[in-house]
């Protein structure tokens, strides 16, 4: 039903734009069509969010949290999962920058956090420097050859600034969005890209052993274990799951086919002791 509504909305905007084009010309029709399309699309999403909010049964949380859950629920229904994941990654970049600015870690209150990625952090800082230098060089080159007011210079400058922001967020994520454990769950993160949530009740034990990773992907399954690659290509910790247990991978249930999850941390022994303390 929702997809039918969106198709009808697209058809209305298309016909409106064509009629405006025939009467007023291409520039005006494009402007008016874009405004109408954005207004109708935003209105549609607001109506759906309002319906989800009023019909929800979340009574034990604040109004703001209830609104956020309503927005996520509508996004899950309308936006394809891969696109939603990409949007989440982009949002995480700006979350990292915000929490870095206020000098806080993005973890729940009362949780014990543990950073990761010490093997590549220095390389990451070098990439930030390279991106900053590249921004300056591109701007100087474009100003000299194209002129300061050139649209091409502004586009190149915008892309360079965005790349710098993205790289800074990516590098800082290992500290701002660390692994954490509390009384309810263990959350294993892979920068801004992935997170794995495991209920403490589903953990049978935690092992300290080195595993060489054969792939460079952020997440992959091998021999019944989920491997979280934090960039070190070596995982030192393995969470063993109880029979019939599942985990949440980027918010999606993994099913009961996993035997455990392996990952790395800057201080694996400390992380092992912290998890074992919570399991007692």
Coordinates of C-alpha atoms in Angstrom, one line a residue:
X1 CA 0.0 0.0 0.0
X2 CA 2.8 2.4 0.9
X3 CA 4.7 1.7 -2.4
X4 CA 1.4 2.4 -4.3
X5 CA 1.2 5.7 -2.5
X6 CA 4.8 6.6 -3.5
X7 CA 4.2 5.6 -7.1
X8 CA 1.1 7.8 -7.3
X9 CA 3.1 10.6 -5.7
X10 CA 5.8 10.3 -8.3
X11 CA 3.2 10.3 -11.1
X12 CA 1.6 13.5 -9.8
X13 CA 4.9 15.3 -9.5
X14 CA 5.9 14.1 -13.0
X15 CA 2.7 15.3 -14.6
X16 CA 2.9 18.6 -12.7
X17 CA 6.4 19.2 -13.8
X18 CA 5.6 18.5 -17.5
X19 CA 2.6 20.9 -17.4
X20 CA 4.8 23.6 -15.8
X21 CA 7.5 23.0 -18.4
X22 CA 5.0 23.5 -21.2
X23 CA 3.8 26.8 -19.8
X24 CA 6.8 28.4 -18.1
X25 CA 10.0 26.7 -19.5
X26 CA 12.5 24.2 -18.2
X27 CA 14.2 26.2 -15.4
X28 CA 11.0 27.2 -13.6
X29 CA 9.4 23.8 -14.0
X30 CA 12.4 22.1 -12.5
X31 CA 12.4 24.4 -9.5
X32 CA 8.7 24.1 -8.9
X33 CA 8.7 20.3 -9.5
X34 CA 11.5 19.8 -7.0
X35 CA 9.8 21.9 -4.3
X36 CA 6.5 20.1 -4.8
X37 CA 8.2 16.7 -4.8
X38 CA 10.2 17.4 -1.6
X39 CA 7.2 18.9 0.2
X40 CA 4.9 16.0 -0.6
X41 CA 7.6 13.4 0.2
X42 CA 8.4 15.0 3.5
X43 CA 4.7 15.3 4.3
X44 CA 4.2 11.6 3.5
X45 CA 7.0 10.5 5.8
X46 CA 5.7 12.9 8.6
X47 CA 2.2 11.4 8.4
X48 CA 3.6 7.8 8.5
X49 CA 5.8 8.7 11.5
X50 CA 2.9 10.3 13.3
X51 CA 0.7 7.2 12.7
X52 CA 3.5 5.0 14.0
X53 CA 4.0 7.2 17.1
X54 CA 0.3 7.3 18.0
X55 CA -0.3 3.6 17.5
X56 CA 2.9 2.5 19.3
X57 CA 2.9 0.6 22.6
X58 CA 6.2 1.9 23.9
X59 CA 5.0 3.2 27.3
X60 CA 8.2 2.9 29.4
X61 CA 10.3 5.3 27.4
X62 CA 10.5 9.1 27.0
X63 CA 8.6 10.9 24.2
X64 CA 11.9 11.7 22.4
X65 CA 13.0 8.0 22.4
X66 CA 9.5 7.0 21.3
X67 CA 9.8 9.5 18.3
X68 CA 13.2 8.1 17.4
X69 CA 11.8 4.5 17.4
X70 CA 8.9 5.6 15.2
X71 CA 11.3 7.2 12.7
X72 CA 13.5 4.0 12.7
X73 CA 10.4 1.8 12.2
X74 CA 9.2 3.8 9.2
X75 CA 12.7 3.8 7.7
X76 CA 12.9 0.0 8.1
X77 CA 9.5 -0.4 6.3
X78 CA 10.2 2.0 3.4
X79 CA 14.0 2.1 2.8
X80 CA 15.8 -0.9 1.4
X81 CA 18.1 -2.4 4.0
X82 CA 21.4 -1.8 2.1
X83 CA 20.5 1.8 1.5
X84 CA 19.5 2.2 5.2
X85 CA 22.8 0.7 6.2
X86 CA 24.7 3.2 4.1
X87 CA 22.7 6.1 5.6
X88 CA 23.4 4.7 9.1
X89 CA 27.2 4.7 8.3
X90 CA 27.0 8.3 7.1
X91 CA 25.1 9.3 10.2
X92 CA 27.7 7.6 12.4
X93 CA 30.4 9.8 10.9
X94 CA 28.7 12.9 12.2
X95 CA 27.9 11.2 15.5
X96 CA 31.6 10.5 16.0
X97 CA 32.5 14.1 15.2
X98 CA 29.8 15.4 17.6
X99 CA 30.9 13.2 20.5
X100 CA 34.5 13.9 19.8
X101 CA 33.7 17.7 20.1
X102 CA 31.9 17.2 23.4
X103 CA 34.7 14.8 24.5
X104 CA 32.5 11.9 25.3
X105 CA 32.3 8.3 24.1
X106 CA 29.2 7.0 22.3
X107 CA 28.3 4.3 24.9
X108 CA 25.4 4.0 27.3
X109 CA 25.9 5.2 30.9
X110 CA 27.3 2.7 33.3
X111 CA 29.0 0.7 30.5
X112 CA 32.6 -0.4 30.5
X113 CA 34.2 0.6 27.1
X114 CA 37.3 -0.8 25.4
X115 CA 38.9 0.8 22.3
X116 CA 40.3 -1.1 19.3
X117 CA 42.4 -0.4 16.2
X118 CA 45.7 0.5 17.7
X119 CA 47.5 -1.3 14.9
X120 CA 46.3 1.1 12.2
X121 CA 45.5 4.3 14.2
X122 CA 48.8 5.9 13.3
X123 CA 48.2 5.2 9.7
X124 CA 44.7 6.7 10.1
X125 CA 46.1 10.0 11.5
X126 CA 48.5 10.1 8.6
X127 CA 45.5 9.8 6.2
X128 CA 43.9 12.7 7.9
X129 CA 47.0 14.8 7.3
X130 CA 47.2 13.7 3.7
X131 CA 43.5 14.6 3.2
X132 CA 44.0 18.1 4.7
X133 CA 47.0 18.8 2.5
X134 CA 45.0 17.5 -0.5
X135 CA 42.2 19.9 0.2
X136 CA 44.6 22.9 0.3
X137 CA 46.4 21.7 -2.9
X138 CA 43.1 21.2 -4.8
X139 CA 41.7 24.5 -3.8
X140 CA 44.9 26.4 -4.8
X141 CA 45.0 24.5 -8.2
X142 CA 41.4 25.2 -9.0
X143 CA 41.6 28.8 -8.0
X144 CA 44.7 29.3 -10.2
X145 CA 43.4 27.6 -13.3
X146 CA 39.6 28.0 -13.1
X147 CA 39.2 31.1 -11.0
X148 CA 37.9 31.6 -7.4
X149 CA 34.3 31.8 -8.4
X150 CA 34.3 28.8 -10.7
X151 CA 31.5 26.2 -10.1
X152 CA 34.1 23.5 -10.7
X153 CA 36.3 24.9 -7.9
X154 CA 33.3 24.9 -5.5
X155 CA 32.4 21.3 -6.4
X156 CA 36.0 20.1 -5.9
X157 CA 36.3 22.0 -2.7
X158 CA 33.0 20.5 -1.4
X159 CA 34.1 17.0 -2.2
X160 CA 37.5 17.5 -0.6
X161 CA 35.9 18.9 2.6
X162 CA 33.5 16.0 2.7
X163 CA 36.4 13.5 2.3
X164 CA 38.3 15.1 5.1
X165 CA 35.3 15.0 7.4
X166 CA 34.6 11.3 6.5
X167 CA 38.2 10.3 7.1
X168 CA 38.4 12.1 10.5
X169 CA 35.1 10.4 11.6
X170 CA 36.4 7.0 10.4
X171 CA 39.7 7.3 12.3
X172 CA 38.2 8.6 15.5
X173 CA 35.5 5.9 15.6
X174 CA 37.7 3.3 17.2
X175 CA 37.9 5.6 20.3
X176 CA 34.6 7.4 20.2
X177 CA 32.5 4.3 19.3
X178 CA 34.4 1.5 21.2
X179 CA 33.3 -2.0 22.2
X180 CA 31.4 -1.9 25.5
X181 CA 29.8 -4.3 28.0
X182 CA 27.2 -3.6 30.7
X183 CA 24.9 -5.7 32.8
X184 CA 22.7 -6.6 29.9
X185 CA 24.8 -7.0 26.7
X186 CA 28.1 -7.0 25.0
X187 CA 28.4 -4.8 21.9
X188 CA 31.3 -5.3 19.5
X189 CA 31.8 -2.6 17.0
X190 CA 33.7 -2.2 13.7
X191 CA 34.1 1.5 13.4
X192 CA 31.2 3.4 11.9
X193 CA 30.3 0.4 9.7
X194 CA 29.0 -2.4 11.9
X195 CA 27.9 -3.4 15.4
X196 CA 27.2 -6.8 16.9
X197 CA 25.0 -7.0 20.0
X198 CA 25.1 -10.1 22.2
X199 CA 22.9 -10.7 25.3
X200 CA 25.0 -11.7 28.3
X201 CA 22.5 -14.6 28.9
X202 CA 23.5 -16.0 25.5
X203 CA 27.3 -16.1 26.3
X204 CA 28.7 -19.4 27.4
X205 CA 32.3 -18.1 27.8
X206 CA 35.1 -15.9 26.5
X207 CA 38.3 -17.3 25.1
X208 CA 41.7 -15.5 24.6
X209 CA 43.4 -16.9 21.5
X210 CA 44.8 -15.4 18.3
X211 CA 43.0 -16.1 15.0
X212 CA 44.5 -15.0 11.7
X213 CA 41.8 -13.5 9.5
X214 CA 41.8 -14.7 5.9
X215 CA 39.6 -11.9 4.6
X216 CA 39.7 -8.1 4.9
X217 CA 36.0 -7.6 5.0
X218 CA 34.5 -5.9 8.1
X219 CA 32.2 -8.8 8.9
X220 CA 32.3 -12.4 7.6
X221 CA 31.5 -15.9 8.7
X222 CA 34.1 -18.7 8.9
X223 CA 33.7 -22.2 10.5
X224 CA 30.5 -21.2 12.2
X225 CA 32.0 -18.1 13.8
X226 CA 31.3 -14.5 13.0
X227 CA 34.6 -12.7 12.5
X228 CA 34.6 -8.9 13.2
X229 CA 37.6 -7.4 11.4
X230 CA 38.7 -4.2 13.2
X231 CA 41.6 -3.7 10.8
X232 CA 44.3 -5.7 12.6
X233 CA 43.8 -9.0 10.6
X234 CA 44.2 -10.8 13.9
X235 CA 41.4 -11.4 16.4
X236 CA 42.5 -12.2 20.0
X237 CA 39.1 -12.7 21.6
X238 CA 36.3 -15.2 20.9
X239 CA 32.9 -15.1 22.5
X240 CA 31.4 -18.6 22.7
X241 CA 27.6 -18.6 22.3
X242 CA 25.2 -20.9 24.1
X243 CA 23.3 -23.5 22.0
X244 CA 20.4 -21.9 20.1
X245 CA 21.5 -18.4 20.8
X246 CA 21.6 -15.5 18.2
X247 CA 23.1 -12.1 18.0
X248 CA 22.0 -8.8 16.4
X249 CA 24.2 -7.8 13.4
X250 CA 23.5 -4.2 12.5
X251 CA 20.1 -4.5 14.1
X252 CA 19.2 -7.8 12.3
X253 CA 18.8 -11.1 14.0
X254 CA 21.5 -13.5 12.9
X255 CA 19.5 -16.7 13.5
X256 CA 20.8 -19.6 15.6
X257 CA 23.5 -20.9 13.3
X258 CA 26.5 -19.1 14.9
X259 CA 28.8 -20.8 17.4
X260 CA 30.5 -17.6 18.5
X261 CA 32.0 -14.2 17.6
X262 CA 35.7 -13.3 17.4
X263 CA 37.0 -9.7 17.5
X264 CA 40.1 -7.7 18.6
X265 CA 40.6 -5.0 21.2
X266 CA 43.5 -2.8 22.3
X267 CA 43.7 -4.6 25.6
X268 CA 42.3 -8.1 25.1
X269 CA 43.1 -9.5 28.6
X270 CA 41.4 -6.5 30.3
X271 CA 38.4 -7.0 28.0
X272 CA 38.3 -10.7 28.8
X273 CA 38.3 -10.0 32.5
X274 CA 35.6 -7.4 32.2
X275 CA 33.3 -9.7 30.3
X276 CA 33.9 -12.6 32.8
X277 CA 33.1 -10.3 35.7
X278 CA 29.7 -9.4 34.1
X279 CA 29.0 -13.1 33.4
X280 CA 29.4 -14.1 37.1

